[in-house]
Short mmCIF file of C-alpha atoms in Angstrom, two decimals:
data_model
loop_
_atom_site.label_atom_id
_atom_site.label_comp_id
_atom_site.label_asym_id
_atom_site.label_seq_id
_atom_site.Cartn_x
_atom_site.Cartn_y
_atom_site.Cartn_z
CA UNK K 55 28.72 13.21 -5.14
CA UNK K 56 27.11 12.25 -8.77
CA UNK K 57 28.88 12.33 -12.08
CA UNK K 58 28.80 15.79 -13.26
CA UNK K 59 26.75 13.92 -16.69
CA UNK K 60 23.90 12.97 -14.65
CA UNK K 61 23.96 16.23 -13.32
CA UNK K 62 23.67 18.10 -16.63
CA UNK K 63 22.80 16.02 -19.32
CA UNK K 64 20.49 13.11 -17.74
CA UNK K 65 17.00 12.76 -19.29
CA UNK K 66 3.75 23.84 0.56
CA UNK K 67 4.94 25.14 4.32
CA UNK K 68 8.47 25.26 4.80
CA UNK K 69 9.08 25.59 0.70
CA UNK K 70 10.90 29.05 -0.46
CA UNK K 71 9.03 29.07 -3.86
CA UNK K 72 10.71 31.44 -6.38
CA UNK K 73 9.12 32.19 -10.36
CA UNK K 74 11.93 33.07 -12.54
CA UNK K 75 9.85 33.06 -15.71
CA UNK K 76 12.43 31.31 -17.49
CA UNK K 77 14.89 28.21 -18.21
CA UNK K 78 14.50 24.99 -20.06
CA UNK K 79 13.13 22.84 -16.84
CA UNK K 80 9.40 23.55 -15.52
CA UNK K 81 10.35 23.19 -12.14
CA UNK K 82 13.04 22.56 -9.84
CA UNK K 83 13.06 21.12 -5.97
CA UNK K 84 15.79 21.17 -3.86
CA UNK K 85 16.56 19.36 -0.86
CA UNK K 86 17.79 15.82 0.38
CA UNK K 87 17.21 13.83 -2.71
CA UNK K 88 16.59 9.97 -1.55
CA UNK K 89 18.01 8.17 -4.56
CA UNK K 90 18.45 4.02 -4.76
CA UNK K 91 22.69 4.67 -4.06
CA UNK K 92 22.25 7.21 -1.28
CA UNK K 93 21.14 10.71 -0.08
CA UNK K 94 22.26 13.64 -1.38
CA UNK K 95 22.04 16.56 1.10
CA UNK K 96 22.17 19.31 -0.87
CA UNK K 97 20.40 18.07 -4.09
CA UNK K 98 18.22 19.39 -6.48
CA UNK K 99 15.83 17.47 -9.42
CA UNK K 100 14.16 19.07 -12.19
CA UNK K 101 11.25 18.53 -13.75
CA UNK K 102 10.01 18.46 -17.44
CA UNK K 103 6.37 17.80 -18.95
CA UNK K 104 5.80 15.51 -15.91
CA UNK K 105 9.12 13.47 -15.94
CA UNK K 106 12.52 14.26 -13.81
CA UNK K 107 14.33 15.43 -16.23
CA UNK K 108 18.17 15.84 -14.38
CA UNK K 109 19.12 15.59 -11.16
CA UNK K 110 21.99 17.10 -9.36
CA UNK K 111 23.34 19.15 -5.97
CA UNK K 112 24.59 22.46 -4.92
CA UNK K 113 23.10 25.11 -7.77
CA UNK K 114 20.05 24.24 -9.34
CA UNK K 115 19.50 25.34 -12.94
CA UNK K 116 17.06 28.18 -14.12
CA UNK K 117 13.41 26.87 -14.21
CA UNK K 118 10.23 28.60 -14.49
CA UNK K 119 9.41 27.84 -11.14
CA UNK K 120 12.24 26.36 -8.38
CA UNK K 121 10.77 24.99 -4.71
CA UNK K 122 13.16 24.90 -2.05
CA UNK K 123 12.51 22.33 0.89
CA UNK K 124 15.44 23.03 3.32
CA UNK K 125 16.34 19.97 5.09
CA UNK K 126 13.86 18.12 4.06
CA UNK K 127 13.64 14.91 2.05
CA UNK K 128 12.52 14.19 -1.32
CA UNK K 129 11.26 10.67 -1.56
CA UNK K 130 9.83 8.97 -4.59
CA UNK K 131 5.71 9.60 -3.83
CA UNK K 132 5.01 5.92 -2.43
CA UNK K 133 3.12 3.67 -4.13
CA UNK K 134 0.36 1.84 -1.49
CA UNK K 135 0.13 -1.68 -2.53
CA UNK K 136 -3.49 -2.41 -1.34
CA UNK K 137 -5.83 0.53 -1.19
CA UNK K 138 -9.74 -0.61 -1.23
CA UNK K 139 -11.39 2.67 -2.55
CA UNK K 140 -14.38 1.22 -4.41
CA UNK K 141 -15.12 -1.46 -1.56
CA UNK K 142 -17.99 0.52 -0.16
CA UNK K 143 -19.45 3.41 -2.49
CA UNK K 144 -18.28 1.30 -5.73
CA UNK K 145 -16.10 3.86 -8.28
CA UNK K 146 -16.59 7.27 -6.09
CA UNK K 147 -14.64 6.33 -3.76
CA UNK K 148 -11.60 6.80 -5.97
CA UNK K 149 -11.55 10.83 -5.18
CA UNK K 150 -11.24 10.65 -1.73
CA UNK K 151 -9.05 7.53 -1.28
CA UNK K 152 -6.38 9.45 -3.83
CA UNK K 153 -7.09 12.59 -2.17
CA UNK K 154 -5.84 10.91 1.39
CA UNK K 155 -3.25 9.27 -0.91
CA UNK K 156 -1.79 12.67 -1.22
CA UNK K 157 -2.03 13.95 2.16
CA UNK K 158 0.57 11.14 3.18
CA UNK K 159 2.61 11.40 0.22
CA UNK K 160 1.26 8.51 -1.78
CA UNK K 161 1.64 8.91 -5.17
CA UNK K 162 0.25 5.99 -7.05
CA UNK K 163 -2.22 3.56 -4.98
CA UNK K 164 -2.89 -0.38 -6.44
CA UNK K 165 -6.13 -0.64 -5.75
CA UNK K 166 -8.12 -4.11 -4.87
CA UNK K 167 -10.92 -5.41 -7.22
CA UNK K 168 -13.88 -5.84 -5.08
CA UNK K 169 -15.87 -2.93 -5.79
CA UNK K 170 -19.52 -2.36 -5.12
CA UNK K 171 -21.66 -3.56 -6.45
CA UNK K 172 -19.44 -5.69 -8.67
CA UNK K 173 -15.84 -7.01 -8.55
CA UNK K 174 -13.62 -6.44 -11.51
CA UNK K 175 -13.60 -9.80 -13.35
CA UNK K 176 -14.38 -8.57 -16.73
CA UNK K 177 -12.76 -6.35 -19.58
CA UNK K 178 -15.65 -4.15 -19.52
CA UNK K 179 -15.86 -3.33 -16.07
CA UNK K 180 -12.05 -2.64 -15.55
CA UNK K 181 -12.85 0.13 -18.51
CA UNK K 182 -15.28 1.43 -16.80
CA UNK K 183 -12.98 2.27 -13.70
CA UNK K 184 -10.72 3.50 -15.60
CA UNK K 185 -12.35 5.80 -17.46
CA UNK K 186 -13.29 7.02 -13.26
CA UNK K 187 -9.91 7.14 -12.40
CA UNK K 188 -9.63 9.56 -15.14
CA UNK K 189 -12.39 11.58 -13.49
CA UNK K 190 -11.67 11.72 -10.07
CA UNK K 191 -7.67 10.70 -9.37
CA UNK K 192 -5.98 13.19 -7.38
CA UNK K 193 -3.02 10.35 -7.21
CA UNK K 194 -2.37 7.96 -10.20
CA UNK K 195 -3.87 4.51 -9.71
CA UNK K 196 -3.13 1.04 -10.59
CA UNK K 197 -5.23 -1.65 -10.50
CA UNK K 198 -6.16 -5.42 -9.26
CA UNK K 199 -8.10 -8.06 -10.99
CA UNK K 200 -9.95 -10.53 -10.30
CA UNK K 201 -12.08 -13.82 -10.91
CA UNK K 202 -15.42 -15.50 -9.79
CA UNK K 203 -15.17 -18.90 -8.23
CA UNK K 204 -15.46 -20.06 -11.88
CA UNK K 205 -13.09 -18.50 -13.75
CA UNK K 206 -13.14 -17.60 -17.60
CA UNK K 207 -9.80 -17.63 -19.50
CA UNK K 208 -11.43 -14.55 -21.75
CA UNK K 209 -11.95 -12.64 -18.84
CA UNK K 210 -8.80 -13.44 -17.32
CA UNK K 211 -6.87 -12.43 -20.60
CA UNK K 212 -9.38 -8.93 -21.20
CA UNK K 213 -8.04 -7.70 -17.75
CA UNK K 214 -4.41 -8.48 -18.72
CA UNK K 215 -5.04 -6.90 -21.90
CA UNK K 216 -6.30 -3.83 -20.02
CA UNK K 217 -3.52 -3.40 -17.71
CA UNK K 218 -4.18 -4.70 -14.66
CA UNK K 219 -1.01 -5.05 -12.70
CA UNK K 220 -2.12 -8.53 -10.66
CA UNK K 221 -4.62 -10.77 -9.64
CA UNK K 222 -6.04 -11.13 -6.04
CA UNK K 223 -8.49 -13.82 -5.00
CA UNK K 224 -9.05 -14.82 -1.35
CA UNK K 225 -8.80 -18.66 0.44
CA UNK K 226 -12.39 -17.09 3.02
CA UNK K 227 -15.77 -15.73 1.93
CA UNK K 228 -15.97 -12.45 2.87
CA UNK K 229 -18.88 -11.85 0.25
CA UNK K 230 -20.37 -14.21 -1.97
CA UNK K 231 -20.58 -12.04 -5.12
CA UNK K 232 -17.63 -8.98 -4.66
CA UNK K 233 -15.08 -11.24 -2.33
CA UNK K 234 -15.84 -14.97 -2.29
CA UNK K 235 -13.55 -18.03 -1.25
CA UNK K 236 -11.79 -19.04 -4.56
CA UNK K 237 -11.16 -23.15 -4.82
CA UNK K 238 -8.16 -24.80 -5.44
CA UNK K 239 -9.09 -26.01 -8.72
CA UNK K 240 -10.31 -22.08 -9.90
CA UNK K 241 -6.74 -21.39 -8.58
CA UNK K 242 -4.50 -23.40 -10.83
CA UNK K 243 -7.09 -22.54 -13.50
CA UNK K 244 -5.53 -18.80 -12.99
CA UNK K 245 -2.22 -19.33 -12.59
CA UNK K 246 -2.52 -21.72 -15.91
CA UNK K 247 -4.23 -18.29 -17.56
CA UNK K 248 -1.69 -16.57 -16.50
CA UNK K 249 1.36 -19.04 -17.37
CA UNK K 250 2.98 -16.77 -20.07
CA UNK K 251 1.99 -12.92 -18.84
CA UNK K 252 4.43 -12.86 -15.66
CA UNK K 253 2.07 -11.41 -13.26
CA UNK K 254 1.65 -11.97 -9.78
CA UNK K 255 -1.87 -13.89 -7.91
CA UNK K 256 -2.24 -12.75 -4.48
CA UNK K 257 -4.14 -13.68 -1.86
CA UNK K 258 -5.76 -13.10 1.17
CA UNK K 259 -4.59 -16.42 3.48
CA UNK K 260 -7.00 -17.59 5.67
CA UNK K 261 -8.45 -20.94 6.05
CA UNK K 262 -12.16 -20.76 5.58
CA UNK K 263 -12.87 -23.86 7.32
CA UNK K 264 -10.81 -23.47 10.04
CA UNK K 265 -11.92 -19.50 11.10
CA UNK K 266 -15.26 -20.24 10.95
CA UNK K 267 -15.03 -23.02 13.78
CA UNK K 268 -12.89 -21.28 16.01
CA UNK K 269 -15.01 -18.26 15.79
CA UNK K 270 -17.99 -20.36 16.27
CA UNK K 271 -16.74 -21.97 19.63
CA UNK K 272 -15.92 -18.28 20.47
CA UNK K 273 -19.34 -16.98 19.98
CA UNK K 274 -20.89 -20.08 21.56
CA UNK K 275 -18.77 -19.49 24.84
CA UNK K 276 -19.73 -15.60 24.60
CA UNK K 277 -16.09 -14.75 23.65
CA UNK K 278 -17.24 -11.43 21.48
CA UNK K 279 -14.94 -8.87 22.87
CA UNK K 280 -12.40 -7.12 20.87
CA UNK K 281 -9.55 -9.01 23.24
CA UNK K 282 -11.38 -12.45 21.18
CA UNK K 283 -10.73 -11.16 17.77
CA UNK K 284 -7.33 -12.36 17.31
CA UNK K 285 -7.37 -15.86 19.05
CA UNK K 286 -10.40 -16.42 16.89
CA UNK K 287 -8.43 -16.45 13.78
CA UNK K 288 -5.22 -18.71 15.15
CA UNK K 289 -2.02 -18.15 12.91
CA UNK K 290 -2.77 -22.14 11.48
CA UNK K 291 -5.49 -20.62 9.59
CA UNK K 292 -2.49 -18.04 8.32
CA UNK K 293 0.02 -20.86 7.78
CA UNK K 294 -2.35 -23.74 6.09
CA UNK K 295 -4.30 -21.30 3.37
CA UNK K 296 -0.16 -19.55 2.74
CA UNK K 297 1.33 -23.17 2.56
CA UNK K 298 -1.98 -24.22 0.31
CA UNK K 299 -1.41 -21.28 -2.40
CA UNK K 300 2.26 -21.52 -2.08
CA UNK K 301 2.41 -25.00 -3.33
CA UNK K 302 -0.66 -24.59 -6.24
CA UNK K 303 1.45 -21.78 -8.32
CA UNK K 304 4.53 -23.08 -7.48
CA UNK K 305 2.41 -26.59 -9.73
CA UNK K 306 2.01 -24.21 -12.72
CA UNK K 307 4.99 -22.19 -12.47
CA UNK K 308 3.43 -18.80 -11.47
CA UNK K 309 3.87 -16.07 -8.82
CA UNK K 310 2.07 -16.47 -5.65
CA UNK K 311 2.27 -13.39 -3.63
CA UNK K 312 1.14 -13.23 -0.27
CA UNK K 313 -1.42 -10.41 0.74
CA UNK K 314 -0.52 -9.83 4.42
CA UNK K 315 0.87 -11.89 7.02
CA UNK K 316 0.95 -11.06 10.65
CA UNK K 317 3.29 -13.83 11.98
CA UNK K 318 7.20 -14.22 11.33
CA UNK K 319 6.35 -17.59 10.47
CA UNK K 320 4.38 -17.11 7.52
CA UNK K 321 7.44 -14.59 5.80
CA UNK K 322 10.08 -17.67 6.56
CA UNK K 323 7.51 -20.24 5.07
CA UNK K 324 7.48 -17.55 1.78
CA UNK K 325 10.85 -17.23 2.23
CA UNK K 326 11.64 -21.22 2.40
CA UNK K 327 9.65 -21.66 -1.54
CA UNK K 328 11.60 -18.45 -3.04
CA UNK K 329 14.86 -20.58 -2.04
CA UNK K 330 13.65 -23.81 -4.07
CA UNK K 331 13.31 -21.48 -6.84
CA UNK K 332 9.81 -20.41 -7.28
CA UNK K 333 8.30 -17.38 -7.56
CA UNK K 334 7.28 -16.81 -4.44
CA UNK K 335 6.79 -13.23 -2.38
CA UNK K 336 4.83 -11.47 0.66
CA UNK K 337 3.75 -7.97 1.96
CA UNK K 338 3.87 -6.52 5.07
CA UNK K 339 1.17 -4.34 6.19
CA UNK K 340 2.31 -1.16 8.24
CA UNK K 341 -0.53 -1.77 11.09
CA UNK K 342 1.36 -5.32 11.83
CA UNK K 343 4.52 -3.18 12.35
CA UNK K 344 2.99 0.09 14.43
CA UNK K 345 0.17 -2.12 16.21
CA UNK K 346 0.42 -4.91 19.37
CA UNK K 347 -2.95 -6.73 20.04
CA UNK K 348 -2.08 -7.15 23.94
CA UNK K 349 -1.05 -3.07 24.47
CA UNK K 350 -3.68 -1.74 22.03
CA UNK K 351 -6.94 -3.69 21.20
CA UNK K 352 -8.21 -2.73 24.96
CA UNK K 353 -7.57 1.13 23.91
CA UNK K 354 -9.18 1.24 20.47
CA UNK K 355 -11.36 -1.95 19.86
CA UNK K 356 -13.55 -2.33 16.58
CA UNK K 357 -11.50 0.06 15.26
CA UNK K 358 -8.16 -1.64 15.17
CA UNK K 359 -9.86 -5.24 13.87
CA UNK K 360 -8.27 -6.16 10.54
CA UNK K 361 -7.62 -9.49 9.05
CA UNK K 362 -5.84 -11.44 9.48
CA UNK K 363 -5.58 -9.87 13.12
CA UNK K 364 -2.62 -7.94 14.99
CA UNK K 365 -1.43 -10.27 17.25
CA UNK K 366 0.03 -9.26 20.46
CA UNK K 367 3.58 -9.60 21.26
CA UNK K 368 5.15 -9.85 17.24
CA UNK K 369 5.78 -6.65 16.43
CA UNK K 370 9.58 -6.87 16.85
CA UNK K 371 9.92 -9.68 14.89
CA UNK K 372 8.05 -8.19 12.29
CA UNK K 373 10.69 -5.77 12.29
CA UNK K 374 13.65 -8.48 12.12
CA UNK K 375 11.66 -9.73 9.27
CA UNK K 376 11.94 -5.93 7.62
CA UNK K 377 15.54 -5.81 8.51
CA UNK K 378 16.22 -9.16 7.41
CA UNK K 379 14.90 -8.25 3.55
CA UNK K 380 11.86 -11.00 4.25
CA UNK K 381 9.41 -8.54 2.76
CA UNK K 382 9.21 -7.05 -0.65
CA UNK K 383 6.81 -4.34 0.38
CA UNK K 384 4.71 -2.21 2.63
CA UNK K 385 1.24 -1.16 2.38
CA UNK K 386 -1.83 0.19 4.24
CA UNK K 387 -4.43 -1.95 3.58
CA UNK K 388 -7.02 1.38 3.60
CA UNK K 389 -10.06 0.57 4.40
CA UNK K 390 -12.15 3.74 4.90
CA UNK K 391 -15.24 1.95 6.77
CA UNK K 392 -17.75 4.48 8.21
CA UNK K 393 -17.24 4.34 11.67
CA UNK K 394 -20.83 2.82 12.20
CA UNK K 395 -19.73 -0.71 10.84
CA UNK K 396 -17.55 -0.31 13.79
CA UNK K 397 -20.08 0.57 16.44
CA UNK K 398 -21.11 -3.23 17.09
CA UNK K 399 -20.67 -4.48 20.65
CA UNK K 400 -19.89 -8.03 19.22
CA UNK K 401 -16.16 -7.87 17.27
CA UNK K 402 -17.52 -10.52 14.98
CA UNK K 403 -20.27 -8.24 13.71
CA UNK K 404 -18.51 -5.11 12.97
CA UNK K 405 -16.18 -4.54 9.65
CA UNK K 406 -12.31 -5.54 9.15
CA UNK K 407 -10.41 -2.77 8.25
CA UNK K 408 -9.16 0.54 9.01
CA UNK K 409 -7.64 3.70 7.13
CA UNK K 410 -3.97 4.07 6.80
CA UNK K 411 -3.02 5.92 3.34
CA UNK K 412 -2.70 9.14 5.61
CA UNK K 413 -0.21 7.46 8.00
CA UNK K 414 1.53 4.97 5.90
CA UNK K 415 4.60 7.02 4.85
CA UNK K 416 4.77 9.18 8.01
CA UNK K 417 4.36 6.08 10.29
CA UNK K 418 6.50 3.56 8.56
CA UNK K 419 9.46 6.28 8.81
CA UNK K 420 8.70 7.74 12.54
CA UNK K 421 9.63 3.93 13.34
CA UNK K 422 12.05 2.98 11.31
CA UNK K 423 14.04 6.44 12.61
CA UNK K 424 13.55 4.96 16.06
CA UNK K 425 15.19 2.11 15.20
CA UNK K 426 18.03 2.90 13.54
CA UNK K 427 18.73 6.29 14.83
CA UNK K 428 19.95 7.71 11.87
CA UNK K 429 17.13 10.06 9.63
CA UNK K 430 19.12 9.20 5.89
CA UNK K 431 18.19 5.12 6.71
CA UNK K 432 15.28 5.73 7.66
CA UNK K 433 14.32 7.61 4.60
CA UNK K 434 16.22 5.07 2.38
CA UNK K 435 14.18 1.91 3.77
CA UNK K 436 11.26 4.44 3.38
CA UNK K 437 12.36 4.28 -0.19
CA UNK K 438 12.77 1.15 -0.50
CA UNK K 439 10.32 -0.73 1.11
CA UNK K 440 7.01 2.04 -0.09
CA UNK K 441 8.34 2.97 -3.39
CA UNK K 442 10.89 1.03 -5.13
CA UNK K 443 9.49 -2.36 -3.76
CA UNK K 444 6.00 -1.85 -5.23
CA UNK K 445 6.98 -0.26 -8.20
CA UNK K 446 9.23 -3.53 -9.23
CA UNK K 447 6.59 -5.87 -7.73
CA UNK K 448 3.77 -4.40 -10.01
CA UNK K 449 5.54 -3.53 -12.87
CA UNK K 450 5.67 0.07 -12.66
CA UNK K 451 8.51 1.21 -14.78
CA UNK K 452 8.96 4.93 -14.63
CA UNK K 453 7.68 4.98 -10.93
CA UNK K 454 9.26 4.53 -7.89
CA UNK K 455 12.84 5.84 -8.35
CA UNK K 456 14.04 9.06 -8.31
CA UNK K 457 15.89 8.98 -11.42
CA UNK K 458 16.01 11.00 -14.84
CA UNK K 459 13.59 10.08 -16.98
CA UNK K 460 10.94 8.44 -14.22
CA UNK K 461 7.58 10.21 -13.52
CA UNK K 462 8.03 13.13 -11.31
CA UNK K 463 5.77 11.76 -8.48
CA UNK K 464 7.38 13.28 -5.20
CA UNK K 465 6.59 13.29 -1.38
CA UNK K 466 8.79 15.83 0.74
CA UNK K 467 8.82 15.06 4.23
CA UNK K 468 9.87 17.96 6.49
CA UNK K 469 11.81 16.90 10.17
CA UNK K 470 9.18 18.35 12.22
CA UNK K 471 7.24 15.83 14.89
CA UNK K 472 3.59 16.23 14.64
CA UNK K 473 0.25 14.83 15.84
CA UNK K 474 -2.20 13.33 13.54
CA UNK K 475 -5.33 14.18 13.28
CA UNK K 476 -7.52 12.06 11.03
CA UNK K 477 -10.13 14.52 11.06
CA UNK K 478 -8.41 17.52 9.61
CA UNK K 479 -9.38 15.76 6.27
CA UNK K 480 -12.37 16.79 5.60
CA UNK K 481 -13.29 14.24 3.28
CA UNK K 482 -11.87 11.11 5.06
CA UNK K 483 -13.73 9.13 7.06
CA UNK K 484 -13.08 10.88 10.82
CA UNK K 485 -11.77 7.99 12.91
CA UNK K 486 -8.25 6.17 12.80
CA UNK K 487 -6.84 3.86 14.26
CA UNK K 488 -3.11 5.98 13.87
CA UNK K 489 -5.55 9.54 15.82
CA UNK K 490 -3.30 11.01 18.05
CA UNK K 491 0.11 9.05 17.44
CA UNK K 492 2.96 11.58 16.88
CA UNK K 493 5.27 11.28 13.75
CA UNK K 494 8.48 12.66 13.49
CA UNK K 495 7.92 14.16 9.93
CA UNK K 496 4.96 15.79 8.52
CA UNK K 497 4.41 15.31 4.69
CA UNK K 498 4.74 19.08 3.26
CA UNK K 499 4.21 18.33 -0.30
CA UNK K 500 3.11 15.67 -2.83
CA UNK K 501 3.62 16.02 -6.54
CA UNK K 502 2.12 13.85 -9.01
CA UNK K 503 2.80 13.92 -12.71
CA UNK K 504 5.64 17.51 -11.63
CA UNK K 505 2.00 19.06 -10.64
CA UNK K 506 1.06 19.84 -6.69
CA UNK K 507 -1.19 18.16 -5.51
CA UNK K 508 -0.98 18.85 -1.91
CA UNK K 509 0.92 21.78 -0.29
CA UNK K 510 0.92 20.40 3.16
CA UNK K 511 -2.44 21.91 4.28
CA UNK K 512 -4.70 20.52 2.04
CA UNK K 513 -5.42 18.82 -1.36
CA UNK K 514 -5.19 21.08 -4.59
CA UNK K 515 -8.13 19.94 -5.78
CA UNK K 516 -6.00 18.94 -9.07
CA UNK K 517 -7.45 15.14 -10.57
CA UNK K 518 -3.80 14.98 -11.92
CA UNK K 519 -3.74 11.52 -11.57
CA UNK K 520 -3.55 8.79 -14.23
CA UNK K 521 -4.32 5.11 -14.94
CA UNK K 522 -0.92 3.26 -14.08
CA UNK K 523 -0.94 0.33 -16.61
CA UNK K 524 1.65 -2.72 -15.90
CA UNK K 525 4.57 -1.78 -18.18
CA UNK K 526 6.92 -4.50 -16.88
#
């Protein structure tokens, strides 16, 4: 139960639509509300110019339009931490990565900075995707910056000043110009820019120097198969570039976030510097938790090669460290590669990456039902661990909560199994690494801003989404 206040006063298939034509709300939805104390079975929110206005069970009150979900639940719309929608066809990629955003119920993606043809690094380019996102956002977007390997405190403070929620570089070179290996000394140089703002640097964590000699003894001994992929990168690489960044912002006082990490290991090393007081904090990525490198590399090659690798044989400790509160969120890492930069016969030739913004919500809660049995905790670490998590983490005030007065951004997931098919979107990319894995619930809607922008068929073609500034 909820106090009868909050009830009254507080500021697609399956769905029994109704238009009443009147009432002071623009919309109600009822169902299992997922709310940070609990779920509420037979709950009902409203909605109001975009916002939840109250929220409440059994009766909901006259609206001009009320949805019915029966037994379905009503999430906060996730929020995927690390989306790369600009890293191949620069800005236009942003209406197709938010349009798979709302397929899986992702409301708000953070995207990375390393756009084509240039990262953002400056005040004018970070305008200039916004005023995109503006254009072509079916799902609201927040955004990474960035610096070159020299950095510029103007810059630095321009991007702040535009809202970028954090700051990624990367410890390896995976392009000279859009995604190149940022030094130690450009490092404290950022987290010294940053001293006084509060936001989070994160990184991608692998040693340059030691990856490219152990893949270069791999490729000298002919070791090019997809099996060689993940020895070639060995978890020291992981440890020594997470252990390197660690100890440079915990020097300036700043908040070093780590990226991914595929190995227990690296979460406990994270884990170790939060306890000596620093600000200190990690991601998982959901193809670390779904994925094992021995069982599934042989099956799906090229196309399951993301770095740092899956590794074979961690995927219930990766769990454990879920369980265990040793990650502050999920995300997909989407990459939406065509599938020729995964056609090479050598794995060291072909991209890293692989989409996930379809699967991330419906994957993350298919397992996390298997493991605890019970379909309320699963959709509460669902919660948790895609919504809340991120929202807090990036400074996302009204999102992430289902709570009067946040942004009515909403994914219902329905309790009925189903197969995925990555090429019933017919704007994606047709190939994933997730094809063919069964979910036990299908996304049936996804609202963004209290509008629909997916009725669990296909995309409304609304571009309801919005620039999500840091506001925290």
């Amino acid at each position: 139960m909820i106090p009868a206040l909050v009830q009254l006063f507080s500021t697609g298939p399956g769905a029994n639509r109704t238009r009443t034509g009147a009432g002071m709300f623009d919309l109600t939805i009822a169902g299992r509300l997922v709310l940070p104390g609990g779920v509420i079975a037979d709950g009902w929110l409203a909605i109001a110019d975009g916002k939840i206005a109250a929220i409440g069970e059994g009766t909901a009150p006259d609206a001009t339009e009320a949805v019915a979900h029966p037994g379905a639940w009503i999430l906060p719309g996730a929020i995927d931490g690390q989306t790369h929608a600009g890293s191949q066809i620069g800005f236009a990629g942003i209406g197709p990565t938010t349009a798979a955003a709302c397929i899986g119920g992702v409301t708000t993606i953070v995207d990375m900075p390393y756009d084509d043809p240039d990262p953002i690094t400056t005040g004018d380019l970070l305008a200039q995707k916004v005023t995109a996102i503006g254009e072509l956002a079916h799902s609201n977007v927040a955004l990474y910056g960035t610096v070159p390997v020299t950095p510029d405190p103007a810059d630095i403070a321009a991007l702040v000043a535009g809202g970028v929620c954090a700051f990624k570089i990367s410890s390896f070179e995976a392009h000279p110009h859009r995604f190149p290996r940022i030094g130690s000394g450009a490092v404290l140089a950022l987290f010294e820019a940053l001293r006084d703002t509060g936001l989070p640097v994160g990184i991608h964590n692998e040693d340059q120097e030691v990856v490219r000699a152990t893949e270069a003894a791999f490729r000298a001994a002919g070791r090019t198969r997809p099996e060689d992929h993940s020895p070639s990168r060995p978890p020291v690489a992981e440890m020594s570039a997470t252990a390197t960044f660690l100890e440079l912002g915990a020097a300036q006082g700043g908040h070093a976030h780590i990226v991914h990490i595929s190995i227990p290991e690296g979460f406990d090393l994270v884990a170790e510097h939060r306890a000596r007081g620093e600000r200190a904090t990690a991601e998982m990525c959901l193809h670390y938790l779904l994925f094992d490198a021995a069982e599934d590399m042989p099956r799906l090659g090229a196309k399951m090669k993301v770095n740092p690798p899956i590794r074979a044989g961690l995927r219930d400790a990766l769990w454990e460290v879920i369980e265990t509160g040793r990650a502050n969120f999920v995300s997909s890492d989407h990459s939406a590669w065509g599938l020729e930069r995964k056609s090479s016969d050598n794995i060291f030739e072909v991209a890293a990456g692989m989409p996930g913004l379809e699967t991330l919500l419906p994957g993350f809660f298919t397992e996390a039902l298997r493991r605890t049995g019970d379909g309320d905790a699963a959709a509460r670490l669902a919660a948790a661990l895609l919504s809340e998590g991120p929202a807090d983490f990036f400074g996302l005030s009204t999102k992430g909560r289902l709570a009067p007065g946040a942004d009515a951004d909403l994914a219902i997931l329905a309790p009925e199994p189903f197969t995925y098919d990555c090429k019933a979107n017919p704007d994606g990319p047709g190939w994933s690494a997730y094809d063919g894995m069964t979910f036990s619930v299908r996304p049936a809607a996804t609202y963004v801003g209290g509008q629909l922008a997916y009725d669990g068929r296909a995309v409304t073609g609304l571009t309801a989404g919005t620039f999500a500034r840091r506001t925290a």
